[in-house]
Coordinates of C-alpha atoms in Angstrom, one line a residue:
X759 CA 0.0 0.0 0.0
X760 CA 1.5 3.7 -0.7
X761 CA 2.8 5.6 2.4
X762 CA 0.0 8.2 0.5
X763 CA -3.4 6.1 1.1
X764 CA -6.0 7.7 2.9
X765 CA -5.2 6.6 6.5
X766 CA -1.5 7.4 6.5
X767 CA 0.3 10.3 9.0
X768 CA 1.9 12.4 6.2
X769 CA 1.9 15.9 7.7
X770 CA 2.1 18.0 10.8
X771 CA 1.0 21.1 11.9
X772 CA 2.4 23.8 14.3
X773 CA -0.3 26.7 15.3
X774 CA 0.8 29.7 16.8
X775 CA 0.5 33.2 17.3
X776 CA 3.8 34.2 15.9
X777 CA 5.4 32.2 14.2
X778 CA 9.1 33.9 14.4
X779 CA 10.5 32.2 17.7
X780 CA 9.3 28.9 16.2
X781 CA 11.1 28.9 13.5
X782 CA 13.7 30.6 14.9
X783 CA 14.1 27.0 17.4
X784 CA 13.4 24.6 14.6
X785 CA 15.8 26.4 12.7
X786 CA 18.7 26.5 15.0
X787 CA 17.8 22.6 16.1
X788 CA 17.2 20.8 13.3
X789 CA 18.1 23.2 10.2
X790 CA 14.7 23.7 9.1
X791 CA 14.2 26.5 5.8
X792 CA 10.9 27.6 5.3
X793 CA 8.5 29.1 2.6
X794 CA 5.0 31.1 2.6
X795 CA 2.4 28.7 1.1
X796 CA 0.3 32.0 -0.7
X797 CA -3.2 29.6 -1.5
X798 CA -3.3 28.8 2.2
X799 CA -2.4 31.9 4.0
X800 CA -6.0 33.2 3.5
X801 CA -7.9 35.3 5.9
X802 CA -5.1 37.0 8.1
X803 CA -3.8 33.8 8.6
X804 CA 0.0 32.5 7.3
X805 CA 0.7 29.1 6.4
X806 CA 4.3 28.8 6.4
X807 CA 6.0 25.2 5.2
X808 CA 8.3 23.3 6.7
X809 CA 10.8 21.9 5.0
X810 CA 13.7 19.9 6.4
X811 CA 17.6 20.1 4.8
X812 CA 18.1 18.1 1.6
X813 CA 14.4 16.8 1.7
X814 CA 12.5 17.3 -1.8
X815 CA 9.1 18.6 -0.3
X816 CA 7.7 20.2 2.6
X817 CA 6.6 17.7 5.4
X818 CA 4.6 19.9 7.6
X819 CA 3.5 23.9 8.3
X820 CA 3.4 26.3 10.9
X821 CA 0.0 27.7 11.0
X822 CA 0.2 31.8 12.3
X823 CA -2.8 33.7 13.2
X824 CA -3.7 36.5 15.6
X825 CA -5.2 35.0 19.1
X826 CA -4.3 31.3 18.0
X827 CA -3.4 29.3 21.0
X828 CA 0.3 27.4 21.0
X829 CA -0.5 23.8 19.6
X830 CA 0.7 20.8 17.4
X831 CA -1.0 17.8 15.5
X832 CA -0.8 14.9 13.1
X833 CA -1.9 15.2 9.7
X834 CA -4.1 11.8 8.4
X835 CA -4.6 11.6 5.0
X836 CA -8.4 11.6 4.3
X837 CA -10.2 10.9 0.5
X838 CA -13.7 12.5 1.8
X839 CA -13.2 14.8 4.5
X840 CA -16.3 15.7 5.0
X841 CA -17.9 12.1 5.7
X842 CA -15.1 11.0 7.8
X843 CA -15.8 13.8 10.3
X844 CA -19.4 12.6 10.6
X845 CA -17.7 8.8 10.7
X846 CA -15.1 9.3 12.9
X847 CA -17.6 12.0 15.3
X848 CA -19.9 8.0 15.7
X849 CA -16.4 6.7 17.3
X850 CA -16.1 9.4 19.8
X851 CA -13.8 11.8 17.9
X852 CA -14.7 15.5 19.0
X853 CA -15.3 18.2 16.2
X854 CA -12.4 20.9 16.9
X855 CA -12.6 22.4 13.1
X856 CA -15.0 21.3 11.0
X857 CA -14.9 20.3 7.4
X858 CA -13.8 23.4 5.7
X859 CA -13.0 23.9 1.9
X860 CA -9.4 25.5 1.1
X861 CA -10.2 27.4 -2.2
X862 CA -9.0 24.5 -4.9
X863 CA -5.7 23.3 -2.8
X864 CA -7.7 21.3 0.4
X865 CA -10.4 20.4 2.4
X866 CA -9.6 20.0 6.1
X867 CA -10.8 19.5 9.6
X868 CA -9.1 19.5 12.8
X869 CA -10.9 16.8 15.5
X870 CA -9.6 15.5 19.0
X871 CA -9.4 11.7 19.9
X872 CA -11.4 9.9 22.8
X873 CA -8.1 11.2 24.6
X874 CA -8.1 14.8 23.9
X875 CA -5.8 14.4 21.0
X876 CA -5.5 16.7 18.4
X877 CA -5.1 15.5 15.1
X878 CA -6.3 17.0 11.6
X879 CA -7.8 14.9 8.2
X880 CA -7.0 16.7 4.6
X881 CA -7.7 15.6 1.5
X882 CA -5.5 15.3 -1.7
X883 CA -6.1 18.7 -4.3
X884 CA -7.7 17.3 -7.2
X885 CA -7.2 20.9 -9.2
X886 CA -5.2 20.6 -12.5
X887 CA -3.0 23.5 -11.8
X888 CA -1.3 20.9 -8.7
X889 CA -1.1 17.6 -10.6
X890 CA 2.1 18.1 -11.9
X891 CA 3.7 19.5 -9.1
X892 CA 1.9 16.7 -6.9
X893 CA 3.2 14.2 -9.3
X894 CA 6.5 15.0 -8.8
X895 CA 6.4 15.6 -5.3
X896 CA 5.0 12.1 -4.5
X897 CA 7.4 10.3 -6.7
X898 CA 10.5 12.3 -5.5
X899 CA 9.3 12.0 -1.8
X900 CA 9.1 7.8 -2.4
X901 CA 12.4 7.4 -3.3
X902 CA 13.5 9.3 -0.7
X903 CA 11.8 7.6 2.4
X904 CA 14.2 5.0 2.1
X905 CA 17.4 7.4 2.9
X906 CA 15.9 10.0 5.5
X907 CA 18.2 12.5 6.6
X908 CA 18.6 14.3 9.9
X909 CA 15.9 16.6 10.2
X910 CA 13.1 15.1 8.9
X911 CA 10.1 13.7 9.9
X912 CA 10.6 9.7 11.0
X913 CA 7.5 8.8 12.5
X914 CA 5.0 9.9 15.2
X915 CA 4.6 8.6 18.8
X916 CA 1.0 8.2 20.6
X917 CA 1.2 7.2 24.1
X918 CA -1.9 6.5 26.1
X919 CA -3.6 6.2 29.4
X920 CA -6.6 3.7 27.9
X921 CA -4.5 1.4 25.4
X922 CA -7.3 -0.5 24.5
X923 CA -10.0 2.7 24.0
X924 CA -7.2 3.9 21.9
X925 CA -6.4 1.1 19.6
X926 CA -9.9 0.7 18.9
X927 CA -10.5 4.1 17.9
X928 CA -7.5 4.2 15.3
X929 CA -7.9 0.9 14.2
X930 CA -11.5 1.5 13.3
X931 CA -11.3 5.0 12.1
X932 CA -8.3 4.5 10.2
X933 CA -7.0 0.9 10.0
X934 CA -4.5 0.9 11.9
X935 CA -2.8 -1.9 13.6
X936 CA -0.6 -2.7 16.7
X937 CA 2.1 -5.3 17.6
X938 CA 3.3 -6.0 20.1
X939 CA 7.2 -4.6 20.6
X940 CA 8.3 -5.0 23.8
X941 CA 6.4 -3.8 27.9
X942 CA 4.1 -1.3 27.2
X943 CA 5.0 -0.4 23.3
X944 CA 3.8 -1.5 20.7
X945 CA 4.3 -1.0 16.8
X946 CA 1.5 1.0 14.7
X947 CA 1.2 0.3 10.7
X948 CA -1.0 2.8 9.5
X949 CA -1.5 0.7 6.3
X950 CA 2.2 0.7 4.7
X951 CA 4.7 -2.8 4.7
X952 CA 6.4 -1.3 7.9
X953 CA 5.9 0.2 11.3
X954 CA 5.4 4.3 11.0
X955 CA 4.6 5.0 14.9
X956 CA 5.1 3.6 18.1
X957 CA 2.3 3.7 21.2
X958 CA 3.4 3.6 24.6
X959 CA 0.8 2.5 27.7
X960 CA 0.5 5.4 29.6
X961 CA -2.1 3.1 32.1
X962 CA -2.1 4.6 35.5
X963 CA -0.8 8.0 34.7
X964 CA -2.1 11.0 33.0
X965 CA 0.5 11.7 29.8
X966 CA -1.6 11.6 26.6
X967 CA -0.3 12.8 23.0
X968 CA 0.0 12.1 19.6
X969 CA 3.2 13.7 18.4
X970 CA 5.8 13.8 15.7
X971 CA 9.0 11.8 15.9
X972 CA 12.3 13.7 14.3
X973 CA 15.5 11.9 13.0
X974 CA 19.2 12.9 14.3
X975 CA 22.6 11.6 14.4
X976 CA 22.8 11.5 17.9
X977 CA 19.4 11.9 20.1
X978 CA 21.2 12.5 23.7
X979 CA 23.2 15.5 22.0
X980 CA 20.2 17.0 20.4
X981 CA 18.5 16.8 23.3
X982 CA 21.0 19.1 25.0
X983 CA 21.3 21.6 22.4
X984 CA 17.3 21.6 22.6
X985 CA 17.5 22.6 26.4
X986 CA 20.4 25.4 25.5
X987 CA 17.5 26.8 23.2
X988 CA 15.0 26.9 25.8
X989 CA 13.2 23.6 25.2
X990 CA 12.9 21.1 28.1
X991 CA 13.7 17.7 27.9
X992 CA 11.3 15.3 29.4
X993 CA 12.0 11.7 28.9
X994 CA 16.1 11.5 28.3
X995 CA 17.4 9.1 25.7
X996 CA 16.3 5.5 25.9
X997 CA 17.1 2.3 23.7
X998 CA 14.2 0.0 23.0
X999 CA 15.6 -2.9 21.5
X1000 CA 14.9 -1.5 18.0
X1001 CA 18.5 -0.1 17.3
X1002 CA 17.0 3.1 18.1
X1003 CA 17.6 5.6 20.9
X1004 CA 14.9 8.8 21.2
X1005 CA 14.4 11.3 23.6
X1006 CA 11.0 13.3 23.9
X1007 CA 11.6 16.9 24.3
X1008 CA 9.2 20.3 24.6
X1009 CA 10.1 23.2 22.8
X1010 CA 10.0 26.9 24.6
X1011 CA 6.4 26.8 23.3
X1012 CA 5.8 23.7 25.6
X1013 CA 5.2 21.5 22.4
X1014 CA 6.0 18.0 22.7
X1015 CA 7.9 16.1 20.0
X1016 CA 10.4 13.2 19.8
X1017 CA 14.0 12.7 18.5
X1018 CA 15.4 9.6 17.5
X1019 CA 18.9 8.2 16.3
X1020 CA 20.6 5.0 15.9
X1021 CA 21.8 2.7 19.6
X1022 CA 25.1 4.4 20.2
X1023 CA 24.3 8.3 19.9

């Protein structure tokens, strides 16, 4: 199945009130460059892409409006917008956004999960004037998913404090499933050959997010230079046995996210 079925996490969204210190952050921590997305940035609002050194396409957006409160969600990948919002509402999504139109380029909504989690369903532009530049972008960003850089978006994490409301949820609304990967993880395929997120059992506590996972040489170091930047780090780097080693960090905006490098760094 292509990483770009309806179902799959292929974007993610930063909203803010001014977006200047966040890219100033993102910039200075992970090398981020940026461009104004002009169809998008419609009614006093600025939707600014985010695109990661070397990589061929934008992978995510900071969204900038006046009186927007600080937040960050998952992109899924939706071919009706509008009649997943009325599907997903029957599972016990809550309506945030709802199903707006985007001029030719999108439609969107923005819904929270039986959790509280934000997340966000757009649909593919169907306009002629993107086809070619969509054609190109989804071939050039296939061949490059195999060799990700540092920088770029690896993954997501969604850790839980009601596993099994949780995988029910996704694995109806979207199709996702879950294996087993070790004490309180397990390994989400969001439709593809291979595992694209990780959920962690949060049972007991009171930590719930959905959040995007960010590749590095060297996770602990990163991690550092986050907290010399004003971030905080809140979970240091650990090694599941996954020849992996991630930290979760919050940036000066208090939004969560993940770094991840190979065992060793």
């Amino acid at each position: 199945m292509s990483f770009m079925n309806p179902g799959q996490v292929v974007w993610f969204e930063i909203a803010t009130d001014a977006a200047t210190p966040v890219q100033k952050f993102y910039t200075e921590l992970l090398n981020w460059t940026y461009e104004l997305d002009p169809d998008s940035s419609i009614d006093g609002r600025r939707y600014i892409r985010i695109i990661a050194p070397g990589a061929p396409f934008p992978m995510g957006a900071i969204q900038e409006a006046a009186g927007t409160p600080t937040g960050s969600r998952l992109s899924i990948l939706s071919a009706d917008v509008r009649a997943d919002v009325d599907r997903l509402s029957k599972l016990g999504a809550t309506v945030q956004v709802r199903a707006t139109q985007v001029s030719d380029v999108t439609w969107f909504a923005v819904l929270t999960d039986p959790l509280g989690n934000p997340f966000s369903l757009f649909s593919r532009s169907e306009s002629e004037r993107f086809s070619e530049r969509m054609e190109h972008g989804e071939q050039a960003i296939t061949e490059s998913m195999f060799q990700p850089q540092p920088g770029w978006m690896g993954g997501f994490e969604l850790a839980t404090t009601d596993p099994g409301t949780t995988r029910e949820f996704y694995s109806r609304a979207f199709g996702w499933t879950f294996a087993d990967a070790g004490p309180g993880r397990q390994l989400i395929c969001t439709g593809t050959d291979w595992p694209s997120g990780t959920l962690y059992d949060h049972s007991g506590g009171t930590l719930d997010y959905l959040i995007p996972l960010f590749l590095t040489e060297n996770a602990t170091a990163l991690a550092a230079v986050a907290e010399t930047l004003g971030g905080t780090v809140e979970s240091d780097a650990s090694t599941p046995n996954d020849g992996t080693a991630s930290a979760r960090v919050r940036d000066p905006q208090g939004l969560r996210f993940v770094v991840r490098s190979d065992v060793g760094n």
